[in-house]
Coordinates of C-alpha atoms in Angstrom, one line a residue:
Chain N
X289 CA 0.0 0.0 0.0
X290 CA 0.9 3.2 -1.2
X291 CA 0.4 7.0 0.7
X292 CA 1.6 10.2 -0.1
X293 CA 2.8 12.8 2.2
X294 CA 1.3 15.9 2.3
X295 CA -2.4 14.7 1.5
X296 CA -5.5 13.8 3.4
X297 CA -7.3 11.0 3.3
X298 CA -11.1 8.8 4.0
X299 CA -12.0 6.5 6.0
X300 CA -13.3 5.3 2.7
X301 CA -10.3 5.3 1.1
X302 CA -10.5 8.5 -1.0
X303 CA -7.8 11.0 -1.2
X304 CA -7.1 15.1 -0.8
X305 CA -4.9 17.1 -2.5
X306 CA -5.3 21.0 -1.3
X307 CA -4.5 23.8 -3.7
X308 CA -5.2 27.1 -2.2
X309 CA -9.5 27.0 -2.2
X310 CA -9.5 23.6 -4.0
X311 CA -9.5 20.6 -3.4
X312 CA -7.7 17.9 -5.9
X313 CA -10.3 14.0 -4.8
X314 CA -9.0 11.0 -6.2
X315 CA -9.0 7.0 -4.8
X316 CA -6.2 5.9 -3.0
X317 CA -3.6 3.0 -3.5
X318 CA -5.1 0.7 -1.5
X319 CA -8.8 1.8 -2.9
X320 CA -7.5 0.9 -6.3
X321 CA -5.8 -2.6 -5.3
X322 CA -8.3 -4.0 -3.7
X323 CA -10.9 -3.2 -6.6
X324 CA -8.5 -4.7 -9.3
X325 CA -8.7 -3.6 -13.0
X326 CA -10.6 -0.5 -13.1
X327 CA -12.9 -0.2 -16.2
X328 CA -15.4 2.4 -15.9
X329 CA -15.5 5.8 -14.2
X330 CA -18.5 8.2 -13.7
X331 CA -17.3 11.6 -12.6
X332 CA -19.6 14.4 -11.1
X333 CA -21.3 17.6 -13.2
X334 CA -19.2 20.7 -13.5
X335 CA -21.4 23.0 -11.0
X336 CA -22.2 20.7 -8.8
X337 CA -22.9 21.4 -5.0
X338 CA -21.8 18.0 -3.0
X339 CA -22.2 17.7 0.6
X340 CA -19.4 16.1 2.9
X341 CA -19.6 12.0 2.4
X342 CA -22.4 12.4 -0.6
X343 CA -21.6 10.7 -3.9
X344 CA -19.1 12.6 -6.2
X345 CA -18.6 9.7 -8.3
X346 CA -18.2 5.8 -9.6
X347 CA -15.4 3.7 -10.1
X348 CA -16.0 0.2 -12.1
X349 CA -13.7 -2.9 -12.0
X350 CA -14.6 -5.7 -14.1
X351 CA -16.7 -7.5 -11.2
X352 CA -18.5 -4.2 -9.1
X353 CA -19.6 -0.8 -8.9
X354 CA -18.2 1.1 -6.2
X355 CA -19.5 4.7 -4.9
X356 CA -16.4 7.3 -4.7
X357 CA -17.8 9.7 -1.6
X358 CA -16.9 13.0 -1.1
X359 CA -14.5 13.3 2.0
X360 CA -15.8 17.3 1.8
X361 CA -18.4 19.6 1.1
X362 CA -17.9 21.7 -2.2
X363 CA -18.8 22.5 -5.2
X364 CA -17.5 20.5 -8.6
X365 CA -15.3 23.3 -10.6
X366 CA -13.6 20.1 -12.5
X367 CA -14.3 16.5 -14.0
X368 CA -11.2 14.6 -15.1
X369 CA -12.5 13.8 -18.4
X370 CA -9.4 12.0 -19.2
X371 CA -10.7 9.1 -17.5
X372 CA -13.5 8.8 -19.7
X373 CA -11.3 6.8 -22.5
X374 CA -8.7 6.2 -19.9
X375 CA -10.1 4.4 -16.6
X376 CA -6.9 2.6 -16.1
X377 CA -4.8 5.8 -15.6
X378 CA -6.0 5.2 -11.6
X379 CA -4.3 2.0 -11.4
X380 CA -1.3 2.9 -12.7
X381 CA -1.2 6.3 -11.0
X382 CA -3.9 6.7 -8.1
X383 CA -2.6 10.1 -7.1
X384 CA -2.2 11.4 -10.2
X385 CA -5.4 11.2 -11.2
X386 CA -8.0 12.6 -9.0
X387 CA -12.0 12.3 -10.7
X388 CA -12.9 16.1 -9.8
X389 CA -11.9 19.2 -8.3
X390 CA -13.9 20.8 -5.9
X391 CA -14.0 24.2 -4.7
X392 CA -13.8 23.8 -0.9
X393 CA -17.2 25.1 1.2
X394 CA -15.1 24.4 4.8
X395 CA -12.2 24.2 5.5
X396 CA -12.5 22.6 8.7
X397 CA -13.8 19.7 7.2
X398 CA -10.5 18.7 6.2
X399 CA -9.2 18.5 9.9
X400 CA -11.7 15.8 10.4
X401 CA -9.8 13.7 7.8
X402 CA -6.7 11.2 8.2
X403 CA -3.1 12.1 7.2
X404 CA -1.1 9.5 5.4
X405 CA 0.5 7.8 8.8
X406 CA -3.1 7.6 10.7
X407 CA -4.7 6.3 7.3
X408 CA -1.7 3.7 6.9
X409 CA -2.5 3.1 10.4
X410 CA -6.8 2.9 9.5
X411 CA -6.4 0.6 7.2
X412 CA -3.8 -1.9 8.9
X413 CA -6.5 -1.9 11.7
X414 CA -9.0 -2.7 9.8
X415 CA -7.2 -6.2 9.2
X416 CA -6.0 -5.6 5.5
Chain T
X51 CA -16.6 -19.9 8.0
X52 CA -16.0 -20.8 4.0
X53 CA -14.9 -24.1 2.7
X54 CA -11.4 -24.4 1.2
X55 CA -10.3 -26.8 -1.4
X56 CA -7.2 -28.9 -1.3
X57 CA -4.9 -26.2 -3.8
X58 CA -6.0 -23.0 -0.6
X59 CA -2.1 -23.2 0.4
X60 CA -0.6 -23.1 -3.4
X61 CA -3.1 -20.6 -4.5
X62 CA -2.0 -18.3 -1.6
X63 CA 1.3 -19.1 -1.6
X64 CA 1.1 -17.8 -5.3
X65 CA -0.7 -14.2 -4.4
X66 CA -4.1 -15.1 -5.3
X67 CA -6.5 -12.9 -3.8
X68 CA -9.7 -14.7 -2.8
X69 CA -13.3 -13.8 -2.8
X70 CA -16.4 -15.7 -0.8
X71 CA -18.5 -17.6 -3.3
X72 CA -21.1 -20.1 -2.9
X73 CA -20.2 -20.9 0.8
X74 CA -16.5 -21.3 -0.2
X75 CA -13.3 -19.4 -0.3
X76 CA -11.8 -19.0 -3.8
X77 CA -9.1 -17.1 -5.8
X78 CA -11.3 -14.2 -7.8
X79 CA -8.0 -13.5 -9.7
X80 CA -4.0 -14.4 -9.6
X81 CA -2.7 -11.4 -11.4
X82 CA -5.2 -9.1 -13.1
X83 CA -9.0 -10.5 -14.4
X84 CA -8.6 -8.8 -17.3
X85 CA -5.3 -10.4 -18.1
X86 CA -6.5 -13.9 -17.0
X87 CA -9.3 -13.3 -19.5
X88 CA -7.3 -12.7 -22.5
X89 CA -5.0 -15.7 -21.4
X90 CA -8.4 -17.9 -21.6
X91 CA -8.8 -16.3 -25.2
X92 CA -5.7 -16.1 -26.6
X93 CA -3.8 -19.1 -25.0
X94 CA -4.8 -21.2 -21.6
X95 CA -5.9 -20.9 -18.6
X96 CA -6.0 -23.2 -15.2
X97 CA -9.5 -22.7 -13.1
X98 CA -9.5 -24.5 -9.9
X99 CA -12.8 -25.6 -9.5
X100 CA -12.7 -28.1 -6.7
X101 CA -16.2 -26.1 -5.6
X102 CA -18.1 -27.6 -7.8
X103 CA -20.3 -30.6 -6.5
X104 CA -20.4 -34.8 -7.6
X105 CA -23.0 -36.8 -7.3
X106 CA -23.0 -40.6 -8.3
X107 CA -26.1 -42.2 -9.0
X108 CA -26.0 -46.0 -9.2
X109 CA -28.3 -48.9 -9.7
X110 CA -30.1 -50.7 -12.7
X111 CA -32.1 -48.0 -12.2
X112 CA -30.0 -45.7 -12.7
X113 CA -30.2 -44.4 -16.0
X114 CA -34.2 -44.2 -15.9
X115 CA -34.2 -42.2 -12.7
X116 CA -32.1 -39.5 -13.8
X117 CA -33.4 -39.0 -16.8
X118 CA -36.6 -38.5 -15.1
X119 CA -34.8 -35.8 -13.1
X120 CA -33.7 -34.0 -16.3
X121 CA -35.2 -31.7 -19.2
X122 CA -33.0 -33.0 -21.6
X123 CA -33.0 -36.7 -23.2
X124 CA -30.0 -39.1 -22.0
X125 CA -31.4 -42.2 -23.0
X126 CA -29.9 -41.9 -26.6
X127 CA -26.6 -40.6 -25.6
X128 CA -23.8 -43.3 -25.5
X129 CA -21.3 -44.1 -23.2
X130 CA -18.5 -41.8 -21.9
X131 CA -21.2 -38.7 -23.2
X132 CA -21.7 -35.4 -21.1
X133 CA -24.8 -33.9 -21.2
X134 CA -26.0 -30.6 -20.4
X135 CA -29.1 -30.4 -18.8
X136 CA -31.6 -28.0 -16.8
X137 CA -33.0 -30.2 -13.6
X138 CA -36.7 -28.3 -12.9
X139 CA -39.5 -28.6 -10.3
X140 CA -43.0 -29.8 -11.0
X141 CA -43.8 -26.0 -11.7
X142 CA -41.0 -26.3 -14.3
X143 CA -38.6 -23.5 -12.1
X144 CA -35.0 -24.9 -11.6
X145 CA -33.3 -26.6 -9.0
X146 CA -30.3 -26.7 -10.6
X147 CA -28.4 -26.7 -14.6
X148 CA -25.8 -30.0 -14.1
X149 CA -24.0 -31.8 -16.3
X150 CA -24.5 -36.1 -16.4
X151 CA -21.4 -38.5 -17.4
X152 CA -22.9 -41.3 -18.2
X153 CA -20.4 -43.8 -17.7
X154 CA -22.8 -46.3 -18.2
X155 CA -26.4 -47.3 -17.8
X156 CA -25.9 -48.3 -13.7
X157 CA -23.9 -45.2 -13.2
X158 CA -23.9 -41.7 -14.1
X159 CA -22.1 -39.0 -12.0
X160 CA -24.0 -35.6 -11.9
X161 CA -21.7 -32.4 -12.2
X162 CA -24.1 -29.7 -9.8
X163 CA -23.3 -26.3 -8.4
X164 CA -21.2 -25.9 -5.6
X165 CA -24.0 -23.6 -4.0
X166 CA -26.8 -26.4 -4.5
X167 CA -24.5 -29.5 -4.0
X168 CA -26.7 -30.2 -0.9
X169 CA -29.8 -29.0 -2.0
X170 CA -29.4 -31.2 -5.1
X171 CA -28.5 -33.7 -3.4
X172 CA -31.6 -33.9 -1.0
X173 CA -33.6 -33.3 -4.3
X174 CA -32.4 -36.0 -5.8
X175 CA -32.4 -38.9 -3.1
X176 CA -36.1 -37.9 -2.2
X177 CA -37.1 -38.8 -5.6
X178 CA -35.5 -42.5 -5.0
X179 CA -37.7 -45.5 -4.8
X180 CA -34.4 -47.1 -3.5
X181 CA -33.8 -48.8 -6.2
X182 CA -31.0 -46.6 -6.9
X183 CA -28.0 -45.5 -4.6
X184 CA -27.4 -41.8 -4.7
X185 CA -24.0 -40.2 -3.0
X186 CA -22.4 -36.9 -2.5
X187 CA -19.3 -37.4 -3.8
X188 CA -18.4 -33.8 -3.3
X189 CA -15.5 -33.7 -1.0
X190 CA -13.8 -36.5 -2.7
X191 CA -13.1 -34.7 -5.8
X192 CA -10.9 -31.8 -7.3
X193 CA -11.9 -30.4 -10.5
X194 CA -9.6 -28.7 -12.5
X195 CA -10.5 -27.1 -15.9
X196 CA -7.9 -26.4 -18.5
X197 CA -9.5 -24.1 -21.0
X198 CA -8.4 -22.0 -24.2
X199 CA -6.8 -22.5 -27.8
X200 CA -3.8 -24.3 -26.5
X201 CA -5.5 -26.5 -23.6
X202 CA -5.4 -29.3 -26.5
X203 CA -1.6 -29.3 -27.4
X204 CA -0.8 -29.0 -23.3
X205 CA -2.6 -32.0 -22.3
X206 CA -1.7 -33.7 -25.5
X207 CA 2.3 -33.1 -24.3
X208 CA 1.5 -34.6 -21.0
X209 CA -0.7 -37.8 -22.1
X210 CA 1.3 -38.8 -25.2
X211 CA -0.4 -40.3 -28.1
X212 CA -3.6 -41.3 -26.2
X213 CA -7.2 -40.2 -27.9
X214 CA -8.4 -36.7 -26.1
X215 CA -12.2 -37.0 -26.2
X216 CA -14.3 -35.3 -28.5
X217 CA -16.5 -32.4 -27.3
X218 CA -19.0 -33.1 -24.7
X219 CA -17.1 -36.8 -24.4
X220 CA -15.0 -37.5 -21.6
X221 CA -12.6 -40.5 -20.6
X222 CA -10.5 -41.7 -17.8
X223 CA -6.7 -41.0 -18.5
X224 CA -4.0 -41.4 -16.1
X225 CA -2.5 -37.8 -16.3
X226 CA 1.1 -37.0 -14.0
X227 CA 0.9 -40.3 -12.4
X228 CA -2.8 -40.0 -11.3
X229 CA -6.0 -41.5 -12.3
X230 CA -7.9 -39.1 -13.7
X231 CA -11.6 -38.5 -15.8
X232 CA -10.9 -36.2 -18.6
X233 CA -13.8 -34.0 -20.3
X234 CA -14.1 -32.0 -23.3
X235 CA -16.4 -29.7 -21.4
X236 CA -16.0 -26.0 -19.9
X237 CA -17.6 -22.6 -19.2
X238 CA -15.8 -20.4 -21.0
X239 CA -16.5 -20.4 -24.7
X240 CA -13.4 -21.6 -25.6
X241 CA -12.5 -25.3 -26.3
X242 CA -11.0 -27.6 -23.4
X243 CA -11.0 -29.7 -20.7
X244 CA -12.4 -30.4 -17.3
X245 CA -10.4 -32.8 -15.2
X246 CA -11.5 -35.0 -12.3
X247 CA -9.7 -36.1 -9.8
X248 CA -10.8 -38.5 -7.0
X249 CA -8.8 -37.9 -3.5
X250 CA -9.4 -40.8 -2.4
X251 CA -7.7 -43.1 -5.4
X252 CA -4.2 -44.1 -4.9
X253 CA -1.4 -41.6 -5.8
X254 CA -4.2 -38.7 -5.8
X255 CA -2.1 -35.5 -5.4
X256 CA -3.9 -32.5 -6.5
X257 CA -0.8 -30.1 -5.5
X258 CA 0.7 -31.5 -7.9
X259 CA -1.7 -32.3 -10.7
X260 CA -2.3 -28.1 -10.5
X261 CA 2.0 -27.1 -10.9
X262 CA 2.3 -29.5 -13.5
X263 CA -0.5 -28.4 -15.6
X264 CA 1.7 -25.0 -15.1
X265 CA 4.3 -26.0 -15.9
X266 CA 3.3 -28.1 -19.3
X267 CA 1.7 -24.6 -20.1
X268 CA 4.3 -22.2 -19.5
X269 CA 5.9 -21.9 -23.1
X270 CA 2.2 -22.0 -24.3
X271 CA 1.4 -19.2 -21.6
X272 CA -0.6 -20.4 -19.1
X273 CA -2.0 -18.6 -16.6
X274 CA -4.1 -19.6 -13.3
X275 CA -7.4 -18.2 -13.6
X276 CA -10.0 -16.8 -10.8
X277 CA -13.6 -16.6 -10.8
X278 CA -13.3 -13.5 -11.8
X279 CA -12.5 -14.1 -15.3
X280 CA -14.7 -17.0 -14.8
X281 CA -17.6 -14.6 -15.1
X282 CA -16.4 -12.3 -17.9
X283 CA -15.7 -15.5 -20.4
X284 CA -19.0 -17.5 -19.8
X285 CA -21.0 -14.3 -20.0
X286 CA -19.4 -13.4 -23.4
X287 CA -20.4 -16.8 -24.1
X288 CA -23.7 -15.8 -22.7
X289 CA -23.6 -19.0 -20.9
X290 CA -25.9 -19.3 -17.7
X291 CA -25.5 -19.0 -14.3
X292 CA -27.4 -20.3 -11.7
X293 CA -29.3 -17.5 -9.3
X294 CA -28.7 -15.4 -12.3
X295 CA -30.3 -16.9 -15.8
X296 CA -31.5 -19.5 -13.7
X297 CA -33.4 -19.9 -10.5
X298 CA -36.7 -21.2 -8.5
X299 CA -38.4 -18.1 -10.4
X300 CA -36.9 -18.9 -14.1
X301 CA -38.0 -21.7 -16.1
X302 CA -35.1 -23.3 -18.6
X303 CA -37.8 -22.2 -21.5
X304 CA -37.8 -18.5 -20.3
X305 CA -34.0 -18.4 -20.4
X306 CA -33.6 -19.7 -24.0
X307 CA -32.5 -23.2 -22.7
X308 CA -35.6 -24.6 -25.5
X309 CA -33.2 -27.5 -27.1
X310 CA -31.7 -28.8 -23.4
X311 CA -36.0 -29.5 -23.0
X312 CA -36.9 -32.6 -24.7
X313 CA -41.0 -32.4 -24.5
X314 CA -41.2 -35.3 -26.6
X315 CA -40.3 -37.2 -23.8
X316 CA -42.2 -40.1 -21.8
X317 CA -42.0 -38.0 -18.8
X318 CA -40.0 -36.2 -16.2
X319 CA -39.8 -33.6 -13.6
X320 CA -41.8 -30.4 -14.8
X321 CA -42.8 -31.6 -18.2
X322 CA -46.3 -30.6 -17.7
X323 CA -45.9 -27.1 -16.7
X324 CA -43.0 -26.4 -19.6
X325 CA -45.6 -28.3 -22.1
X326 CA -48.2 -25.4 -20.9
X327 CA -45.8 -22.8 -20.9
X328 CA -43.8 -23.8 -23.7
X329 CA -45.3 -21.3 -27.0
X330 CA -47.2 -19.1 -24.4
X331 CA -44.0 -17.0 -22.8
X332 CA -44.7 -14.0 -21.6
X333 CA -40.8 -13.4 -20.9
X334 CA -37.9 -13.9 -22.1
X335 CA -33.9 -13.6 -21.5
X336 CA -32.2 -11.6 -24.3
X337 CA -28.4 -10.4 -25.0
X338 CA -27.6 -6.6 -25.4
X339 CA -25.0 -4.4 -25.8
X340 CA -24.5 -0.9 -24.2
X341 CA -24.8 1.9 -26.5
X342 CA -24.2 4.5 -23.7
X343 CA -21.6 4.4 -21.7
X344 CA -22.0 2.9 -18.3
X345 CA -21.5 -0.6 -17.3
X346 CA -25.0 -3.0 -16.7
X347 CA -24.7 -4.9 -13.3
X348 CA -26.7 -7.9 -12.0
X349 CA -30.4 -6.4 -11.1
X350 CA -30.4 -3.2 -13.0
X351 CA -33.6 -1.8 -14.6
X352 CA -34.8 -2.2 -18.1
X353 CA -37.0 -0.4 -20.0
X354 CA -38.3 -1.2 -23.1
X355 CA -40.2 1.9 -25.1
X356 CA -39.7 3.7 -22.0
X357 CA -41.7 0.9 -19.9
X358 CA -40.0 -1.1 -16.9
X359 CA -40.1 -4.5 -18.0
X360 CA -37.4 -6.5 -17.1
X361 CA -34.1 -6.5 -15.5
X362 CA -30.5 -7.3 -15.6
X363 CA -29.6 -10.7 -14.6
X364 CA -26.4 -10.4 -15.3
X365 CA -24.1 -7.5 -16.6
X366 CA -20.7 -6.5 -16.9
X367 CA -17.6 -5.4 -19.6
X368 CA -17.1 -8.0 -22.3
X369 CA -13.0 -8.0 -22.7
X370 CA -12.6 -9.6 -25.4
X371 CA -15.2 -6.9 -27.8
X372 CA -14.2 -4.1 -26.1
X373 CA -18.2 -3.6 -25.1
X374 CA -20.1 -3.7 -22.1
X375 CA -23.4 -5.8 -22.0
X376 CA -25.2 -8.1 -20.7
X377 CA -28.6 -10.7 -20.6
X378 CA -31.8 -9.5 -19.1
X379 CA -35.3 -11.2 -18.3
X380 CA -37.5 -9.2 -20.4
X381 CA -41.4 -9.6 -20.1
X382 CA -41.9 -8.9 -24.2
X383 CA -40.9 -12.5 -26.3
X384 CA -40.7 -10.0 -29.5
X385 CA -37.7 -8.0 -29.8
X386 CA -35.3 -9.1 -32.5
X387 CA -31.5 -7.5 -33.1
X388 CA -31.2 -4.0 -32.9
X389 CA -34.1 -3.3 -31.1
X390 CA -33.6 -0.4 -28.9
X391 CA -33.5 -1.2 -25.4
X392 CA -33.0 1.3 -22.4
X393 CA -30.9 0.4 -18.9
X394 CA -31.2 2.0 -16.1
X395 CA -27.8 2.8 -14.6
X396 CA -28.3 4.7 -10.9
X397 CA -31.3 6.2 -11.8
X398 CA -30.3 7.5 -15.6
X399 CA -31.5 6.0 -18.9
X400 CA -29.2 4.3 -21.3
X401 CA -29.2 3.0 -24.4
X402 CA -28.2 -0.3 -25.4
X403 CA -29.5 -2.9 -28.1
X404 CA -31.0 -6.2 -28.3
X405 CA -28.1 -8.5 -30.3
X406 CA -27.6 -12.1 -31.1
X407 CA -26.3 -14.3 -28.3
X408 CA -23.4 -15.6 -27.6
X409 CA -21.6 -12.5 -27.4
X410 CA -18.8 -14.1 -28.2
X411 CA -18.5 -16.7 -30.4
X412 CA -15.3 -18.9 -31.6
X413 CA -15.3 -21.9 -34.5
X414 CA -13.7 -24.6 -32.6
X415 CA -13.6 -28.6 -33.1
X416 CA -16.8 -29.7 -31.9

């Protein structure tokens, strides 16, 4: 499993990359190991309003559907398009390719989230 | 907790990742599901598929009383013959799709579904008169199934010059050492083999049976395959899968199963209520691709002219045409190719389109 510094992260395994008021979401290592080959990829309407742990998204494998939740309240100012032809880009690079951009409501939200050593930490204790 | 079978330890040992399925623990994929896939396709693959369940049916009965069980006719087949065939209730519903080797007319062993091995099994012996000796055989066997292009030329390099059975034949082979039944018989849509082996028979070492199929395989490129792949090949091949095409709701008739139902017949289990329902569906199971994009899963909505009437029994990508599609239960028996068909995908409408099933189908020696 896979973290990056300087990131927060879900206890459903998305991810949080903060540029000034926006926020970069993506899936994280372990979120794209455990779903195996990812196929399909829904990504939220530019415009958006999303509330904290509604859905922003959907990730495919080949077997299941799987919800992508917003770790934070915000509205969608981006879509990664590119994963429209491209699903696989977030196995091969999880945090390089977030699914949408959103343009944070509160910032205090994002002190309710992990960083990388208490997520590593989550997910051991959740027996993975 | 979930049943193991005897290859758990080499399976782990080899970074399978496993998945709970049909009250058992098995590897859902080795590498990469889409890779396994294309390894199925393009060259081999090794399913261990120990899961499935064996029951022997014996007596001079024998032959009678399961063909009584059955919708399709084994009376005519001969010897060393598989043959599919629905198994239905009175109401003509089904308890089970299994496969019968008749060995001979005193013994048949029935191939069943590792989630209604018991079930089956109960079914079966409370339709005995006792003139017939029926036994779970279950746990005493390890089925492996070698499947692809180049399954042929890997078991051919391990059994010599010795006759491979034809499709839907099988024979008993002694294969690494070990007694084994060999069948030209598989779920994949691809031409192969299943392979038997009893535990209990001398020299029975499944460990081994499994690293030297491998290793036979490896210049042909051989890859050990999950259920996960499993899935995606049998649904291109738009074969069905029990509690999906089939169930104690579907009838073989409504899933497009007509020529595995012999109405002609003397008479078995749920001939009466197919012979009623059989030119007076009201439903039907149908292949169809996605036009949209969006994947169809197991249970979705579908509408037809903007009507709910059906839904998704089972749904998914298609690797090997680069599609995603799926079959559905659809209560209208008159939509032909091309039709359009809507799918609904977490509350949005999508297009797709009735087409010809299988999805996927390869010329092979048959």
């Amino acid at each position: 499993m896979n973290t990056r510094p300087g990131l927060y992260y879900s206890k459903e395994h998305e991810w949080v990359r903060v540029e000034g008021d926006l926020a970069y979401i993506g899936i994280t290592d372990y979120a794209q190991e455990s779903l195996g080959s990812i196929v399909y990829v829904e990504t939220p309407k530019v415009g958006k309003a999303i509330g904290k742990d509604e859905v922003l998204g959907v990730v495919e494998s080949v077997k299941a559907a799987s919800d992508v939740f917003s770790p934070i309240s915000g509205t969608v100012v981006e879509a990664n398009e590119s994963l429209q032809d491209s699903p696989e880009l977030i196995n091969e690079a999880p945090y390089e390719n977030h699914i949408a951009v959103l343009k944070i409501q509160d910032p205090a939200e994002l002190e309710q989230l992990f960083n990388d050593t208490q997520y590593e930490e989550y997910v051991k204790s959740q027996g993975a | 907790m979930d049943r193991r079978t005897p290859l758990y330890n080499v399976q782990k040992a080899m970074g399978a990742k496993f998945t709970s399925f049909g009250g058992w623990e098995l590897p859902v994929s080795y590498s990469d599901i889409l890779k396994e896939h294309h390894a199925v396709r393009n060259a081999a693959g090794l399913f261990d598929v120990s899961h499935m369940g064996e029951i022997l049916v014996t007596g001079e009965n024998a032959l009678a009383f399961v063909n009584n069980l059955v919708t399709n006719d084994i009376l005519p087949s001969p010897y060393y013959k598989a043959i599919y065939s629905p198994m239905c209730y009175e109401n003509g519903t089904v308890v089970d799709d299994i496969l019968v080797y008749k060995i001979s007319d005193t013994s048949l062993l029935l191939i069943v579904n590792a989630s209604n091995t018991e079930k089956d099994y109960e079914w079966i012996s409370s339709h005995s008169d006792g003139t017939v000796n029926v036994q779970n055989l279950s746990d005493q066997y390890v089925q492996l199934a070698l499947q692809g292009p180049k399954a042929e030329t890997i078991l051919r390099s391990l059994l010599g010059d010795a006759e491979l059975p034809g499709f839907f034949k099988f024979m008993e082979a002694e294969l690494l050492g070990m007694k084994v039944l060999i069948s030209r018989t598989g779920y994949t849509g691809e031409d192969g083999f299943e392979i038997y082996l009893k535990l209990t028979d001398e020299g029975a070492d499944p460990e081994c049976l499994w690293n030297g199929l491998l290793e036979a395989g490896k210049e042909e490129g051989i890859q050990p395959v999950g259920l996960g792949a499993r899935d995606t090949l049998r649904l291109e091949a738009a074969l069905p899968l029990y509690g999906h095409e089939l169930s104690d709701t579907i009838t073989p008739l409504e899933a497009g199963l007509d020529k595995f139902v012999k109405l002609v017949k003397d008479n078995f289990i749920g001939k009466e209520a197919l012979s009623e329902q059989s030119g007076n569906l009201t439903r039907k199971l149908y292949g169809f691709v996605m036009e949209d994009r969006g994947i169809p899963r197991n249970g979705y909505e579908v509408l037809v002219n903007g009507q709910k009437t059906g839904y998704v029994t089972s749904g998914g990508p298609f690797p090997s045409l680069n599609q995603n599609g799926g079959l559905a239960i659809i209560e209208n028996t008159g939509l032909k190719a091309d039709d359009k068909i809507e799918i609904l995908i977490r509350d949005r409408s999508c297009a797709a389109r009735i087409v010809e099933i299988p999805f996927y189908g390869k010329k092979y020696k048959k």
